[in-house]
Short mmCIF file of C-alpha atoms in Angstrom, two decimals:
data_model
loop_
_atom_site.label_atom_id
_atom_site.label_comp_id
_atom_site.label_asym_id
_atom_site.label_seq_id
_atom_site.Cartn_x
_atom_site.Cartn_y
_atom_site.Cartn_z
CA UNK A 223 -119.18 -136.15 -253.15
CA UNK A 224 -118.05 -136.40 -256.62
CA UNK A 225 -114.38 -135.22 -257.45
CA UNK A 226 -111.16 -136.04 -259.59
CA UNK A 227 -107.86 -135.78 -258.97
CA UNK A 228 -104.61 -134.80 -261.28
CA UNK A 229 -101.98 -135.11 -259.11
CA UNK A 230 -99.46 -134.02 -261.33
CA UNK A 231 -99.50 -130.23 -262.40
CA UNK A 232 -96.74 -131.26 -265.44
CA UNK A 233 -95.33 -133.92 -267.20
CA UNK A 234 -92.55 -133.19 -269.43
CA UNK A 235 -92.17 -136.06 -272.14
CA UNK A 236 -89.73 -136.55 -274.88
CA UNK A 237 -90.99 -136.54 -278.16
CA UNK A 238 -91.83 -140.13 -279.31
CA UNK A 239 -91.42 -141.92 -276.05
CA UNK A 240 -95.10 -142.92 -274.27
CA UNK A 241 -96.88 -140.55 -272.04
CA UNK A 242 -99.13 -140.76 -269.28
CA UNK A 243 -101.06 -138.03 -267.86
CA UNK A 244 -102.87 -139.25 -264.33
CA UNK A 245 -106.17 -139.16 -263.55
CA UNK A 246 -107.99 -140.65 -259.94
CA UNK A 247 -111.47 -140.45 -259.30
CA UNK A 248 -113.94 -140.42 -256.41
CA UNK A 249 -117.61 -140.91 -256.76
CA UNK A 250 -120.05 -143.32 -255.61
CA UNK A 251 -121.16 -146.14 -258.15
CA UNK A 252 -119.78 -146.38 -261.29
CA UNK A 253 -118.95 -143.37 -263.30
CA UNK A 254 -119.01 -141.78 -266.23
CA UNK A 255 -115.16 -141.27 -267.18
CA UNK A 256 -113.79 -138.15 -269.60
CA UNK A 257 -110.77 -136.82 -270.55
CA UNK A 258 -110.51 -133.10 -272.56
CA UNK A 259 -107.66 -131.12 -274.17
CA UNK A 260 -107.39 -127.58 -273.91
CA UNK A 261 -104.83 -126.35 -276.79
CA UNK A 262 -103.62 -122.39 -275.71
CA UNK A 263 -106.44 -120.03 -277.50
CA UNK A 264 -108.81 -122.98 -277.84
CA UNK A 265 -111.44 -124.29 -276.55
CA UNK A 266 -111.61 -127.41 -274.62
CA UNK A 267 -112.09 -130.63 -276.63
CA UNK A 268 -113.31 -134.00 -276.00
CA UNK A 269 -110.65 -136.53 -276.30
CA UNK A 270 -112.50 -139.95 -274.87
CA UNK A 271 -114.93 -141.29 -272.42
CA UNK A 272 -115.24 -144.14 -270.43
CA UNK A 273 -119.51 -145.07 -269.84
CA UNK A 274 -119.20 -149.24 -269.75
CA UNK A 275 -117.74 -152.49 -271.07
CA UNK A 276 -114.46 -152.70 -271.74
CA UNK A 277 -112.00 -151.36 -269.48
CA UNK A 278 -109.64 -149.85 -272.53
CA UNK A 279 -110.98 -146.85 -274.32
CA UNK A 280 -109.84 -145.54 -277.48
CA UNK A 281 -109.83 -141.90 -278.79
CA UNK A 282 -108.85 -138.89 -280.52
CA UNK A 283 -105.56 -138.29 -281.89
CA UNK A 284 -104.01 -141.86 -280.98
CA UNK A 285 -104.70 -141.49 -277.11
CA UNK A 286 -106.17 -144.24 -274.93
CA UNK A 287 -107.38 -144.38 -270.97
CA UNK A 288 -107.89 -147.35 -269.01
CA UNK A 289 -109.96 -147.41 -266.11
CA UNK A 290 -109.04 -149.06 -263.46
CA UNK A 291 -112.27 -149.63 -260.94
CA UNK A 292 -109.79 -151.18 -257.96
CA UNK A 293 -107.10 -148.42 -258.42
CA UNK A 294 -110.24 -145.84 -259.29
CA UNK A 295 -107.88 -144.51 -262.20
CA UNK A 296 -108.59 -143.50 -265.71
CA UNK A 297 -104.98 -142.98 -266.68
CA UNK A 298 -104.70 -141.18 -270.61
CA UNK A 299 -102.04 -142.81 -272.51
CA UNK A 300 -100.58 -142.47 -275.82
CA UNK A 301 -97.76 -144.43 -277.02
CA UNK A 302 -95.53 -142.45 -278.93
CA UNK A 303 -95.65 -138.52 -278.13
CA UNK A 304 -95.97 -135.58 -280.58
CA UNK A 305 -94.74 -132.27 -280.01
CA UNK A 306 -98.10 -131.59 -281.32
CA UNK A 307 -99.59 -133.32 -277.96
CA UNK A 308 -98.54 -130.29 -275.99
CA UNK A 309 -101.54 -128.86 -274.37
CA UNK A 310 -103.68 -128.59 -270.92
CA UNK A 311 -105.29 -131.71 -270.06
CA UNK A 312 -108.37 -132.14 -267.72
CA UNK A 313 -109.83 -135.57 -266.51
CA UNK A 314 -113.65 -135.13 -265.90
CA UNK A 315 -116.26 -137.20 -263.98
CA UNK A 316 -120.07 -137.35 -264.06
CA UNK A 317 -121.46 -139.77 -261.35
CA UNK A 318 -124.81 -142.18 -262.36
CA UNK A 319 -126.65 -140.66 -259.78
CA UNK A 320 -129.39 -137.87 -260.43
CA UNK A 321 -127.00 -135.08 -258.65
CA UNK A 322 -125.60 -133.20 -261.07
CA UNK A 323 -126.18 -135.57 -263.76
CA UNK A 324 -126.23 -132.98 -266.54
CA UNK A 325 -122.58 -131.25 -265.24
CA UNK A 326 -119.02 -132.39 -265.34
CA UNK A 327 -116.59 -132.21 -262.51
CA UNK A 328 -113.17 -131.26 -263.31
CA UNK A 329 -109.99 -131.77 -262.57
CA UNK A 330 -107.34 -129.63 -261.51
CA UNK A 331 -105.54 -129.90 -265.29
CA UNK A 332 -102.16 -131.27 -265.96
CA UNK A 333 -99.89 -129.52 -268.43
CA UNK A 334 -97.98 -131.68 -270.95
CA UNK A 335 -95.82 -130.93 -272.68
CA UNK A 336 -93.81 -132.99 -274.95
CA UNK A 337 -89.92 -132.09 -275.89
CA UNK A 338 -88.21 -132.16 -279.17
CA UNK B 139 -116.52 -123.15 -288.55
CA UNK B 140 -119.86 -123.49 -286.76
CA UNK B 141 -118.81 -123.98 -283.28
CA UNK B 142 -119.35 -122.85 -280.51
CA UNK B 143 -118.84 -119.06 -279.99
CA UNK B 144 -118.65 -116.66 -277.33
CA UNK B 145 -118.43 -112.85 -277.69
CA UNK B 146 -116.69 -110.99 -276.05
CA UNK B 147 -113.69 -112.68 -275.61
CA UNK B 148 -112.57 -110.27 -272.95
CA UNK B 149 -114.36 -107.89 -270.71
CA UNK B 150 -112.50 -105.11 -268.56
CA UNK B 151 -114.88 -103.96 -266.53
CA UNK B 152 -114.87 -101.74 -262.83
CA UNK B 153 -116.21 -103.37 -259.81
CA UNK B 154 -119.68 -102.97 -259.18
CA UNK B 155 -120.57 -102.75 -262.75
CA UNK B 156 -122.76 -105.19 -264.41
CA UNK B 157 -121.51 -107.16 -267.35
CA UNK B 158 -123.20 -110.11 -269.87
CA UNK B 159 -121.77 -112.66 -272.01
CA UNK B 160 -123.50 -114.22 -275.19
CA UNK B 161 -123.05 -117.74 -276.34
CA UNK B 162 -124.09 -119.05 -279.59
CA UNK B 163 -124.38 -122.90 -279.66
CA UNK B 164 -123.46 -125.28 -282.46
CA UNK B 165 -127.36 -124.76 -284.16
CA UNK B 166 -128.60 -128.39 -283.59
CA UNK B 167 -127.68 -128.63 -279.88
CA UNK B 168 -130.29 -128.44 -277.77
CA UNK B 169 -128.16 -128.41 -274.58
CA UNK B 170 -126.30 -125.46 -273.24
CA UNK B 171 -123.89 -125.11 -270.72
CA UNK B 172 -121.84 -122.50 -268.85
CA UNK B 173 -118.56 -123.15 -266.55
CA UNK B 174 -116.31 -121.16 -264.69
CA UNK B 175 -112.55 -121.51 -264.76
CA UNK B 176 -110.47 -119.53 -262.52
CA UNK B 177 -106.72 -120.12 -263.34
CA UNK B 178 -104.77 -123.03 -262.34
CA UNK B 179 -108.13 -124.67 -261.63
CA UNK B 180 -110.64 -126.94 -263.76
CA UNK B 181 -114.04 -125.71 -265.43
CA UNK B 182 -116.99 -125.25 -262.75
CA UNK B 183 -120.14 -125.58 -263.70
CA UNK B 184 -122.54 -122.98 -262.89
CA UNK B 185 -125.70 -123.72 -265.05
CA UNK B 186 -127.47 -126.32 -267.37
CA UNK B 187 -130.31 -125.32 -270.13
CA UNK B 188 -132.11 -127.82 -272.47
CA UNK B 189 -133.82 -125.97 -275.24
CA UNK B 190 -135.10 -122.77 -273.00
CA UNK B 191 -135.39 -124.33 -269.84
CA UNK B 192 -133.20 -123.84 -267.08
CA UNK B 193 -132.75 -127.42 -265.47
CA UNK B 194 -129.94 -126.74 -263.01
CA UNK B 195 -127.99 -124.16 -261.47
CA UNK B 196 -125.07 -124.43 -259.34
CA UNK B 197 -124.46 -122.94 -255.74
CA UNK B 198 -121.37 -121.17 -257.33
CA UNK B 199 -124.04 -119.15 -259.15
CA UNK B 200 -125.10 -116.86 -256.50
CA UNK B 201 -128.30 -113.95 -257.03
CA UNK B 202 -126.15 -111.36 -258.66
CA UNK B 203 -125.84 -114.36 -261.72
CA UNK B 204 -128.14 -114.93 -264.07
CA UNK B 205 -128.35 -117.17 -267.33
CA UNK B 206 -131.29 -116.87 -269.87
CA UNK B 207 -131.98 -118.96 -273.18
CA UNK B 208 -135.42 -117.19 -274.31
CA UNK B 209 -135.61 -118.95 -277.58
CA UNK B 210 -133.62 -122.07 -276.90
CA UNK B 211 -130.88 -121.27 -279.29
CA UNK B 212 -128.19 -118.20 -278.06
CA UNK B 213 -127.68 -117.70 -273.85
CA UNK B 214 -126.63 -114.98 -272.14
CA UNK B 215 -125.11 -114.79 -268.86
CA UNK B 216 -125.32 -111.50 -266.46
CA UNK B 217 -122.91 -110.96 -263.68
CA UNK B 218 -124.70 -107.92 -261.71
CA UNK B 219 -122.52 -105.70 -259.12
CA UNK B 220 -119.01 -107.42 -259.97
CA UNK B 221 -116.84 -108.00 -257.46
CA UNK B 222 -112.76 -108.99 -258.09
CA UNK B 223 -113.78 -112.88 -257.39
CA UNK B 224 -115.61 -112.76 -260.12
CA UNK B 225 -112.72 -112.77 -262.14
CA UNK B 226 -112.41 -116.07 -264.50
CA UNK B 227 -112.80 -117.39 -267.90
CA UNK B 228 -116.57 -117.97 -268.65
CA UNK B 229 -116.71 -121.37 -270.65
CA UNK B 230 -119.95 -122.00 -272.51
CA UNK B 231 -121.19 -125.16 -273.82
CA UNK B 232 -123.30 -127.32 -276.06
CA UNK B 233 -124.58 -130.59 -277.10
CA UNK B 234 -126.81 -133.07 -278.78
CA UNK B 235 -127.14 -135.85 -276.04
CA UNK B 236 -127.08 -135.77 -272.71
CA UNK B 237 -123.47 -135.78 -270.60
CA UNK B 238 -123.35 -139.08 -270.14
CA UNK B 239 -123.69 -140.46 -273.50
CA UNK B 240 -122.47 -137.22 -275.36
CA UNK B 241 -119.40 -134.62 -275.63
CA UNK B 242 -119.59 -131.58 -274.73
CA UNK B 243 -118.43 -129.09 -277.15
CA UNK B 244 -116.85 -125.74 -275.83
CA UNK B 245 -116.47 -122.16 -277.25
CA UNK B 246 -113.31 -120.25 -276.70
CA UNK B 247 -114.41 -118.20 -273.56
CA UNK B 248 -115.06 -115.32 -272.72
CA UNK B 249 -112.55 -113.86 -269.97
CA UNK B 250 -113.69 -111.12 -267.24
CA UNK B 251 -111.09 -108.93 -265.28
CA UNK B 252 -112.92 -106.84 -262.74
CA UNK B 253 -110.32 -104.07 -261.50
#
């Protein structure tokens, strides 16, 4: 089975210091990596996404993951925090195999949110 | 803005009633999705359409669900006989590739309370 886990619920980050918002995966193969932000009265939004090659992905709005195959992590990162950068932020999997290959699985969410 | 969007954006509705969402994709997508978020929890996915055809369907979505894309543009999505688990934000979908080459681009939701 095919899951992601967020095992914190909220990070609380001072504004211009580096975040990190979690992200552990289980899933046979190799996957297909994603992170999305959900900003309040907004629809989810692709931030990133991790399919092959290098191990460091770049994205929206200055964040980065890097996955990690040993530690199966795709950790987001972003090195200097806005107050902006206060949302709901999911980590998302979609295995290679043919189950489910047109569906995301979800993870619990982790709520950042960055302090003045 | 020619996103994705949803209507309504909140139902009330009785339990046992029957209730439908619409979603309008972004017009070039050919690939529609709907998910499920209950709070505190990630999106679910319940169904996948490319153009009019229904290609999968989740276990979450049980007999009293039901999606439809007749044209391949707008869905709807029919929740028959509510019950107070049905409860949740219903997340719709689109895109131009397939998931694991493309994004997926959401709409706002559309959030059911069944009293």
């Amino acid at each position: 089975a095919q899951s992601v886990a967020q095992p914190e619920d909220q990070v609380n980050v001072a504004e211009g210091n580096p975040l990190t918002v979690k992200c552990t995966y289980s899933v046979s193969g190799n996957p297909y990596l994603f992170w999305y932000v959900q900003y309040p009265n907004r629809g989810l939004q692709f931030l990133l996404k991790y399919i092959t090659g290098d191990n460091l992905v770049k994205g929206s709005y200055g964040f980065e993951a890097e996955f990690n195959k040993s530690q199966t992590s795709f950790h987001l990162k972003k090195p200097s925090a806005l107050v902006s950068d206060s949302a709901l932020y999911f980590c998302a999997v979609r295995p290679l195999d043919q189950t489910g290959a047109n569906n995301l699985f979800f993870g619990t969410g982790t709520r950042l949110t960055v302090i003045p | 803005d020619t996103g994705v969007s949803q209507d309504p954006r909140h139902k009330i509705t009785k339990r046992g009633q029957n209730v439908t969402f619409r979603c309008d994709p972004i017009s070039e997508h050919n690939r529609l999705y709907w998910y499920r978020q209950t709070l505190g929890q990630g999106p679910e996915f319940l169904t996948y359409f490319q153009n009019e055809a229904q290609l999968e369907k989740s276990r979450l979505l049980s007999d009293r669900f039901s999606a439809e894309r007749p044209k391949g543009s707008f869905s709807t999505l029919e929740i028959q006989r509510t019950e107070q688990g049905d409860s949740a934000m219903y997340l719709c979908a689109s895109s131009l590739r397939a998931v694991k080459t493309g994004e997926l681009f959401f709409g706002e939701g559309s959030r059911l309370t069944v009293l």
